[in-house]
mmCIF file with all atom_site columns, C-alpha atoms in Angstrom:
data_model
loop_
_atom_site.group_PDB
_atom_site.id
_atom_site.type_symbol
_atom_site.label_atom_id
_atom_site.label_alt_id
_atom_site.label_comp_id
_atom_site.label_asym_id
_atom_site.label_entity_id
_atom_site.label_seq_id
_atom_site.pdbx_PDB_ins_code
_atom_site.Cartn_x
_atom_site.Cartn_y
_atom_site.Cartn_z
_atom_site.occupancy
_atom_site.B_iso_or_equiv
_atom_site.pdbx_formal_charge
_atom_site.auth_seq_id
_atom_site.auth_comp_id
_atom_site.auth_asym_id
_atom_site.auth_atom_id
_atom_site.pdbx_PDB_model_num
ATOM 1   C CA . UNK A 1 1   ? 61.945 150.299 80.848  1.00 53.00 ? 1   UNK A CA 1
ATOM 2   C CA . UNK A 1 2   ? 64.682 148.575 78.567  1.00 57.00 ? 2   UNK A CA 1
ATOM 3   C CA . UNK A 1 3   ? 67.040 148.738 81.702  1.00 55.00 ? 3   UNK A CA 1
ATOM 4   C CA . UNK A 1 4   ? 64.629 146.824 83.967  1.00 52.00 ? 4   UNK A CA 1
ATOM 5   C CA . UNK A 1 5   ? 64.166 144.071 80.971  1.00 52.00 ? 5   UNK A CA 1
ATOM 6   C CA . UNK A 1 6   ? 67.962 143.973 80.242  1.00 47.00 ? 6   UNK A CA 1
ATOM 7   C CA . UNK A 1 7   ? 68.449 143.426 84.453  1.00 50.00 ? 7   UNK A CA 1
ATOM 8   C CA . UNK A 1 8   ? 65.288 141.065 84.305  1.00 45.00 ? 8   UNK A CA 1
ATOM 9   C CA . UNK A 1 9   ? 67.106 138.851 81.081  1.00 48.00 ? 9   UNK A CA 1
ATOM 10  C CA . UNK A 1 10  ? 70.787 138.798 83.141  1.00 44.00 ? 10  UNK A CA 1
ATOM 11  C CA . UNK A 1 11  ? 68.918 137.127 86.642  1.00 43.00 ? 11  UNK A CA 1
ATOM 12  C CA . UNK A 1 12  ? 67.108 135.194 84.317  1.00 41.00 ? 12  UNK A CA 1
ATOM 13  C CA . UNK A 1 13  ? 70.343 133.590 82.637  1.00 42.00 ? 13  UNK A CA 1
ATOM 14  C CA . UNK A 1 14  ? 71.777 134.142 85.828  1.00 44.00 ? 14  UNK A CA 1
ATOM 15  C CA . UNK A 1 15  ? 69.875 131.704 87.974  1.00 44.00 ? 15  UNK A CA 1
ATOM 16  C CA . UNK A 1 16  ? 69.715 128.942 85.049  1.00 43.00 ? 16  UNK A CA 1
ATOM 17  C CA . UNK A 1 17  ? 73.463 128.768 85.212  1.00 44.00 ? 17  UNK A CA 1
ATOM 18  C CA . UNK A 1 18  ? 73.916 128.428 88.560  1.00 50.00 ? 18  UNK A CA 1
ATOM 19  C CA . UNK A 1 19  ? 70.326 126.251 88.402  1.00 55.00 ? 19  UNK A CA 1
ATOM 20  C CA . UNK A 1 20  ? 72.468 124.141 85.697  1.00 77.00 ? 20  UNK A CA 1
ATOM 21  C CA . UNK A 1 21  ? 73.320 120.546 86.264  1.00 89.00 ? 21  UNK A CA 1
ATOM 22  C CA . UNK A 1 22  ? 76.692 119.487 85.023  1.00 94.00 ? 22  UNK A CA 1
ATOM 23  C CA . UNK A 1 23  ? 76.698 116.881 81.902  1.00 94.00 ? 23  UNK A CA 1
ATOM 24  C CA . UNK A 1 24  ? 79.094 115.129 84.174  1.00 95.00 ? 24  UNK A CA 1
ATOM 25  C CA . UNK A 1 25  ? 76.377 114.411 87.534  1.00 94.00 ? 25  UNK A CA 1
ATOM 26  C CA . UNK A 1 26  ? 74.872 111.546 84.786  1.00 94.00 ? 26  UNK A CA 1
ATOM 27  C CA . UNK A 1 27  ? 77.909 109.782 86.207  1.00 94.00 ? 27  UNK A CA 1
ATOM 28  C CA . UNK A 1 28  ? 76.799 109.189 89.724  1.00 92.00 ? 28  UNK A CA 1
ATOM 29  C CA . UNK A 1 29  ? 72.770 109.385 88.825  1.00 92.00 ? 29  UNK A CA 1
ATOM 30  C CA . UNK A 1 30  ? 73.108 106.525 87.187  1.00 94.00 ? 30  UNK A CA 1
ATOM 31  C CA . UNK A 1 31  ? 74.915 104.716 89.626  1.00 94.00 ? 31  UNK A CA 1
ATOM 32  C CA . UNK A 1 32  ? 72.395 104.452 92.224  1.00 95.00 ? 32  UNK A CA 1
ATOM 33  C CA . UNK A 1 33  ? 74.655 101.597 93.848  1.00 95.00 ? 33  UNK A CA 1
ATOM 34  C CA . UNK A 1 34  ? 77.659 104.415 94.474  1.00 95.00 ? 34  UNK A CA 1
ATOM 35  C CA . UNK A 1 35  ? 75.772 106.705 95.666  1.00 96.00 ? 35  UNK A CA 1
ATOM 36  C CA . UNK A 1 36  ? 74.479 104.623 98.275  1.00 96.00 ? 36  UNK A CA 1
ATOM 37  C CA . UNK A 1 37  ? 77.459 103.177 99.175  1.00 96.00 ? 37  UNK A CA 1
ATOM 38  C CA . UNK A 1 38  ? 78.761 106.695 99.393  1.00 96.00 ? 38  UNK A CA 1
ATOM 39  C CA . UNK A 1 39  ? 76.250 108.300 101.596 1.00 97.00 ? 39  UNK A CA 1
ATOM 40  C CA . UNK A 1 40  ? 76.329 105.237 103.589 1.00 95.00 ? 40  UNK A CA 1
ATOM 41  C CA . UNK A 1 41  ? 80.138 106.264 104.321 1.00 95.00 ? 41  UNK A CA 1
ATOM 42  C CA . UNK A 1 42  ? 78.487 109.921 105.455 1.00 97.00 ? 42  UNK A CA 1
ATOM 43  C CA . UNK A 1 43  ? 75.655 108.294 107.674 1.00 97.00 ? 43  UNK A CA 1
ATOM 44  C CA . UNK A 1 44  ? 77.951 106.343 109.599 1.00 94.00 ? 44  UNK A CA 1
ATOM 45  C CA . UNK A 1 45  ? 78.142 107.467 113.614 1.00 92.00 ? 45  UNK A CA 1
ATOM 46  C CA . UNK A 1 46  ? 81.825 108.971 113.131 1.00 94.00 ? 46  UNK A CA 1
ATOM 47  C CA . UNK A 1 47  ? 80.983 110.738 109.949 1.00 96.00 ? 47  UNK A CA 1
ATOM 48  C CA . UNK A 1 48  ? 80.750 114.306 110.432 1.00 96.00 ? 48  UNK A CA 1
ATOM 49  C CA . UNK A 1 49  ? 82.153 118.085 110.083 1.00 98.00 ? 49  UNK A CA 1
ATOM 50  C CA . UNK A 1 50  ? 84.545 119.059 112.581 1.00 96.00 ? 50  UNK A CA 1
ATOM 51  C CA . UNK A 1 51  ? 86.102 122.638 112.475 1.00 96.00 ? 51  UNK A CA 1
ATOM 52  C CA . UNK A 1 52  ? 85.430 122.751 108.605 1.00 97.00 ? 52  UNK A CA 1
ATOM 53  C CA . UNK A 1 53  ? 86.791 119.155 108.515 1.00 98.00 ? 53  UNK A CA 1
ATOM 54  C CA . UNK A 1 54  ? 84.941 116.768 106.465 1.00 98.00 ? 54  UNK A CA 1
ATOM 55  C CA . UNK A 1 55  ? 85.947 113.545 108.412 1.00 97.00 ? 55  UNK A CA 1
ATOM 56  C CA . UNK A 1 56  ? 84.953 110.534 106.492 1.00 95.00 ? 56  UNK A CA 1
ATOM 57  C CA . UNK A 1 57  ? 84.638 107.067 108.089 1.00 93.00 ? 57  UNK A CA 1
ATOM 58  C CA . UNK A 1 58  ? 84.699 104.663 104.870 1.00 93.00 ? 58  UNK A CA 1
ATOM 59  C CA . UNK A 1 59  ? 83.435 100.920 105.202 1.00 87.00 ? 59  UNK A CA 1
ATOM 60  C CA . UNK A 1 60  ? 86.645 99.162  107.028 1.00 83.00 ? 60  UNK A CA 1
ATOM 61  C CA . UNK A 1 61  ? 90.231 98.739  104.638 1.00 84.00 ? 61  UNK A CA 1
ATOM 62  C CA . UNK A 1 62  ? 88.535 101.000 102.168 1.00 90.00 ? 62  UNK A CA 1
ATOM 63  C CA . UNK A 1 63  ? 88.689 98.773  99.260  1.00 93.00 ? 63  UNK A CA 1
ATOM 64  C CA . UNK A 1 64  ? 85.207 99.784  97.233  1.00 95.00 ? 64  UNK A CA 1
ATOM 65  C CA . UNK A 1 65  ? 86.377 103.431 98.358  1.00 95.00 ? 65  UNK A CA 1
ATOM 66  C CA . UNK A 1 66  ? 89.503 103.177 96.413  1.00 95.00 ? 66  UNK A CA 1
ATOM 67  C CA . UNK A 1 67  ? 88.211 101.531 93.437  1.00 96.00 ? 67  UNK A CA 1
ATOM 68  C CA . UNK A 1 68  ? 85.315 104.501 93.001  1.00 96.00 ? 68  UNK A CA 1
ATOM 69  C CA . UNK A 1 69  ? 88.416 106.755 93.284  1.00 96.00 ? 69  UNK A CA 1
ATOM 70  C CA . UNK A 1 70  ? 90.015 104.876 90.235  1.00 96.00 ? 70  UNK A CA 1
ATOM 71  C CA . UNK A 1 71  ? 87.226 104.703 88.437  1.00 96.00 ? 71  UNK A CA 1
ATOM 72  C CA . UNK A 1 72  ? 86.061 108.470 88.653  1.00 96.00 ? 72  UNK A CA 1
ATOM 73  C CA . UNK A 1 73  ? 89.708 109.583 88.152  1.00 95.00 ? 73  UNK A CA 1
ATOM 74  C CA . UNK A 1 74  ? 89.662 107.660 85.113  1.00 96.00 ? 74  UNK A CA 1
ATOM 75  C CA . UNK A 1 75  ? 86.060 108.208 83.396  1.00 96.00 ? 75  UNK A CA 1
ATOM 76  C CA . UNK A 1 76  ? 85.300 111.945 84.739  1.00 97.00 ? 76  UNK A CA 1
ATOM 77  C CA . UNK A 1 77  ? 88.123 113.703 82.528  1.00 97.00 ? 77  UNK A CA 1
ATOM 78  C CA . UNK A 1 78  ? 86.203 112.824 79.857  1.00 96.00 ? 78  UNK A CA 1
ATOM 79  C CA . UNK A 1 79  ? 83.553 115.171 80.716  1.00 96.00 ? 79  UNK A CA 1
ATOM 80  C CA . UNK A 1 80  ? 85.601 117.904 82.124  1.00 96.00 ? 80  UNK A CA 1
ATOM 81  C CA . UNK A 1 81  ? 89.482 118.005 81.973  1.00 96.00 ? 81  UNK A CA 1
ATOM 82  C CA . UNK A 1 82  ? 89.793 119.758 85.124  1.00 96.00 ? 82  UNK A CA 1
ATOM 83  C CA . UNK A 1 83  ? 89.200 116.410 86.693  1.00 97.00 ? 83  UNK A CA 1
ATOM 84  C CA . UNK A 1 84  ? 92.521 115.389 85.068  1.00 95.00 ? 84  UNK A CA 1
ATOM 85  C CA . UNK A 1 85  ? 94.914 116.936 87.268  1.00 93.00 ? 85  UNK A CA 1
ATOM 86  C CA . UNK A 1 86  ? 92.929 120.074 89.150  1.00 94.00 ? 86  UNK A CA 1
ATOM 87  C CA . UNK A 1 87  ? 89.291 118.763 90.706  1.00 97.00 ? 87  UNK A CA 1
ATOM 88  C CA . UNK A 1 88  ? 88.796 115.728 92.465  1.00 98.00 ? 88  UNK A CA 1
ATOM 89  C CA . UNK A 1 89  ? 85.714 113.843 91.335  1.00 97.00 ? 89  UNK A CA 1
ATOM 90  C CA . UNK A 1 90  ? 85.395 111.316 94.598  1.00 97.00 ? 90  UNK A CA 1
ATOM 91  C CA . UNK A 1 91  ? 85.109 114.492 96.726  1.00 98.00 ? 91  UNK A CA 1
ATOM 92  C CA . UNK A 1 92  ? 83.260 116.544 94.247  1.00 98.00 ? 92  UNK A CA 1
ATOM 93  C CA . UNK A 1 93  ? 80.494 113.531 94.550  1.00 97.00 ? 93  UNK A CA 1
ATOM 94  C CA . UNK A 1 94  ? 80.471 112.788 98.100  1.00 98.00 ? 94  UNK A CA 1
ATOM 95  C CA . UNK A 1 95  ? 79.917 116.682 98.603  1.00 98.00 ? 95  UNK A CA 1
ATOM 96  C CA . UNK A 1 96  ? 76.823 116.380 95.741  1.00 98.00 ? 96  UNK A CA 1
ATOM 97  C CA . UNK A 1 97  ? 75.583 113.535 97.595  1.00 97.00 ? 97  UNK A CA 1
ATOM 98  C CA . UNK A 1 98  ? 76.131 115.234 100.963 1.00 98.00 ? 98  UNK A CA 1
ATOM 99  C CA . UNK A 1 99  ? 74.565 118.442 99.212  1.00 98.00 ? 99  UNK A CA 1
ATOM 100 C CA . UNK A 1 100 ? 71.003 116.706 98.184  1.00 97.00 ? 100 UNK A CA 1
ATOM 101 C CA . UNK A 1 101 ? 70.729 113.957 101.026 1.00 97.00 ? 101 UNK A CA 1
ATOM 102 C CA . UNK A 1 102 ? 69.456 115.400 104.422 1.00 98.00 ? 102 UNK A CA 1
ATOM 103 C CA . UNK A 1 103 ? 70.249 111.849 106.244 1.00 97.00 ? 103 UNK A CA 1
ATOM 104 C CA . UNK A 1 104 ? 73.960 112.780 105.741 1.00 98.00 ? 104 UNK A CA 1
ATOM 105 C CA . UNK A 1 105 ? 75.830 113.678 108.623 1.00 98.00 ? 105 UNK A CA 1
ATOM 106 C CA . UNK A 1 106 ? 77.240 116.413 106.161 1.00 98.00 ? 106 UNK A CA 1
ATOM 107 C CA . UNK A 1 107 ? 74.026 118.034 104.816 1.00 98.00 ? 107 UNK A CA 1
ATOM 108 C CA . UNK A 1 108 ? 74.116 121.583 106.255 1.00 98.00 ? 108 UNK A CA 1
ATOM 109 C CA . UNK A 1 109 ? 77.740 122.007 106.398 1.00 98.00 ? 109 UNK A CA 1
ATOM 110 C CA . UNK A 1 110 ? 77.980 120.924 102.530 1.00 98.00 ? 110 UNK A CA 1
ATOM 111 C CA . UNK A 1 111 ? 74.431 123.270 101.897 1.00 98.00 ? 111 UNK A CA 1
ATOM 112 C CA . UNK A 1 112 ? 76.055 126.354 102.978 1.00 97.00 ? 112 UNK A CA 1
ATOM 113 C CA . UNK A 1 113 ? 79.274 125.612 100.945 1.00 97.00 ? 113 UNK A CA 1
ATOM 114 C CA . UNK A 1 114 ? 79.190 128.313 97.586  1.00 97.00 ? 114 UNK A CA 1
ATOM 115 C CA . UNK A 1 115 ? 78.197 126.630 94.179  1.00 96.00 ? 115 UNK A CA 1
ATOM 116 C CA . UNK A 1 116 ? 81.682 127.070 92.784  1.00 96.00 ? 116 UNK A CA 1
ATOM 117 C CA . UNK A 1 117 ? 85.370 125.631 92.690  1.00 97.00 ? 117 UNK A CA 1
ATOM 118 C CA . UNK A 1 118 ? 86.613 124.951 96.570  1.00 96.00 ? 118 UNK A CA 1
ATOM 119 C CA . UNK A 1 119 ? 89.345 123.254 98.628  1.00 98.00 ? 119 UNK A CA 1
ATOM 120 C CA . UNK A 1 120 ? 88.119 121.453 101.091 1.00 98.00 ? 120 UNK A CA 1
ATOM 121 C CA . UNK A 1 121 ? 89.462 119.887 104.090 1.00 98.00 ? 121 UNK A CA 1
ATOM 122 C CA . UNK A 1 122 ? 88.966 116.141 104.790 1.00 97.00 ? 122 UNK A CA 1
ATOM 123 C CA . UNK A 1 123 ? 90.160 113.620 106.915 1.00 96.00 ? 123 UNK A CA 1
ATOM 124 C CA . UNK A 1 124 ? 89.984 109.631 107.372 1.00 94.00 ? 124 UNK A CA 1
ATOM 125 C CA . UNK A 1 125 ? 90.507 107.042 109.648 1.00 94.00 ? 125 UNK A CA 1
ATOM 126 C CA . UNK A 1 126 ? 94.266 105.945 110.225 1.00 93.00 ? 126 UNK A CA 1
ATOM 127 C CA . UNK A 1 127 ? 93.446 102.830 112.783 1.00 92.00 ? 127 UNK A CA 1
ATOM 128 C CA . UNK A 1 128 ? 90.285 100.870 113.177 1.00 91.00 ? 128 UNK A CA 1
ATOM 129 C CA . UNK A 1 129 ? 89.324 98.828  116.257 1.00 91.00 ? 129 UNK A CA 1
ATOM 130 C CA . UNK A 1 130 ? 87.278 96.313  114.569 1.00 89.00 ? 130 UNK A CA 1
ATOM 131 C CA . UNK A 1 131 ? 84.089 98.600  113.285 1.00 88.00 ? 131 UNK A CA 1
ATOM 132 C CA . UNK A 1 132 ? 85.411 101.797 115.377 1.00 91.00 ? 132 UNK A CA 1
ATOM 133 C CA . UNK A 1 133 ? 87.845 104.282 114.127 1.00 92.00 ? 133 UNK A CA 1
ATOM 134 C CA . UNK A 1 134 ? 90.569 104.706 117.150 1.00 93.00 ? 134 UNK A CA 1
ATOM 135 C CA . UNK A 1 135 ? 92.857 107.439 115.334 1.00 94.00 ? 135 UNK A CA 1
ATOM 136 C CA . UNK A 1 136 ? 92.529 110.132 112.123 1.00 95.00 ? 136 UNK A CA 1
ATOM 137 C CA . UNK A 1 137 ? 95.350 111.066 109.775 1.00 95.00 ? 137 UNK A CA 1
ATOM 138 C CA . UNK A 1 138 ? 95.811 115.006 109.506 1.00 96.00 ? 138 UNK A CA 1
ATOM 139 C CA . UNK A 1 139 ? 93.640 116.714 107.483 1.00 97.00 ? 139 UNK A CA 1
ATOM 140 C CA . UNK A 1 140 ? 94.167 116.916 103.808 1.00 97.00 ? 140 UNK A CA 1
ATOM 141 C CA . UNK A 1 141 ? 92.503 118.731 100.858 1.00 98.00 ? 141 UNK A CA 1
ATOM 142 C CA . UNK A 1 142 ? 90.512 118.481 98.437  1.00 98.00 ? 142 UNK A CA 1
ATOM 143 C CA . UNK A 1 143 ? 89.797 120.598 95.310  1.00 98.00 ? 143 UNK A CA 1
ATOM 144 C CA . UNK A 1 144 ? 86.131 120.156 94.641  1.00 98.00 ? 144 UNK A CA 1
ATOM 145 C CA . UNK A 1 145 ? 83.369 121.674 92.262  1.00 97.00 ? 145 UNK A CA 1
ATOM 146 C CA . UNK A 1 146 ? 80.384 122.027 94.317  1.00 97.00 ? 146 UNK A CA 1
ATOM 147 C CA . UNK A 1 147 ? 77.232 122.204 92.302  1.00 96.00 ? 147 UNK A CA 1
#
């Protein structure tokens, strides 16, 4: 009996921590206008999952894009330090976005990813014909926590 309660207590704490939210997803809860601009990037017609690729089609030049990535790399080592040099916390988001949004073009691929620390693969646009992306850069990576 006291081995089926001690198995019992263990899936218990087990599911709870995996359950968990991290202190850091405050960040991008409260900043409903990120988030939306975000999963706007993974709605768009050339957003998708290619091979394992996460191929991101950001609004045209970037700009908001880049100054999230600022802005995370500067506030989210704060809450964790692996986000100093080891996680990155644009990616990490976009995949929690893609994760909890079933309008993104990236929901199943980034369901079936394992809640733990990943690389990923990504990829953006390298030329634009005015709205249309003409040509990707390589893939690149991306170490993520997916929660």
């Amino acid at each position: 009996m006291s081995k089926f309660i001690a198995i019992a207590i263990f899936h218990l704490l087990f599911a709870a921590y995996i359950d968990s939210t991290p202190a850091f997803d405050e960040v991008i809860a409260k900043s409903k206008n990120v988030a939306k601009y975000m999963l706007e990037n993974q709605m768009q017609d050339e957003s998708r999952v290619e091979d394992g690729v996460f191929c991101s089609r950001p609004h045209p030049r970037a700009i908001a894009e880049w100054g999230f990535v600022e802005l995370l790399s500067f506030i989210m080592p704060r809450y964790d330090e692996r986000f100093e040099n080891e996680l990155n916390a644009y990616w990490t988001f976009h995949i929690r976005l893609a994760r909890t949004n079933p309008q993104s073009h990236w929901h199943s691929y980034a369901k079936s990813l394992p809640l733990c620390v990943q690389t990923i693969r990504r990829r953006s646009p390298k030329k634009w014909m005015g709205q249309r992306v003409t040509q990707w850069f390589s893939a690149g990576s991306a170490k993520i926590l997916v929660y």
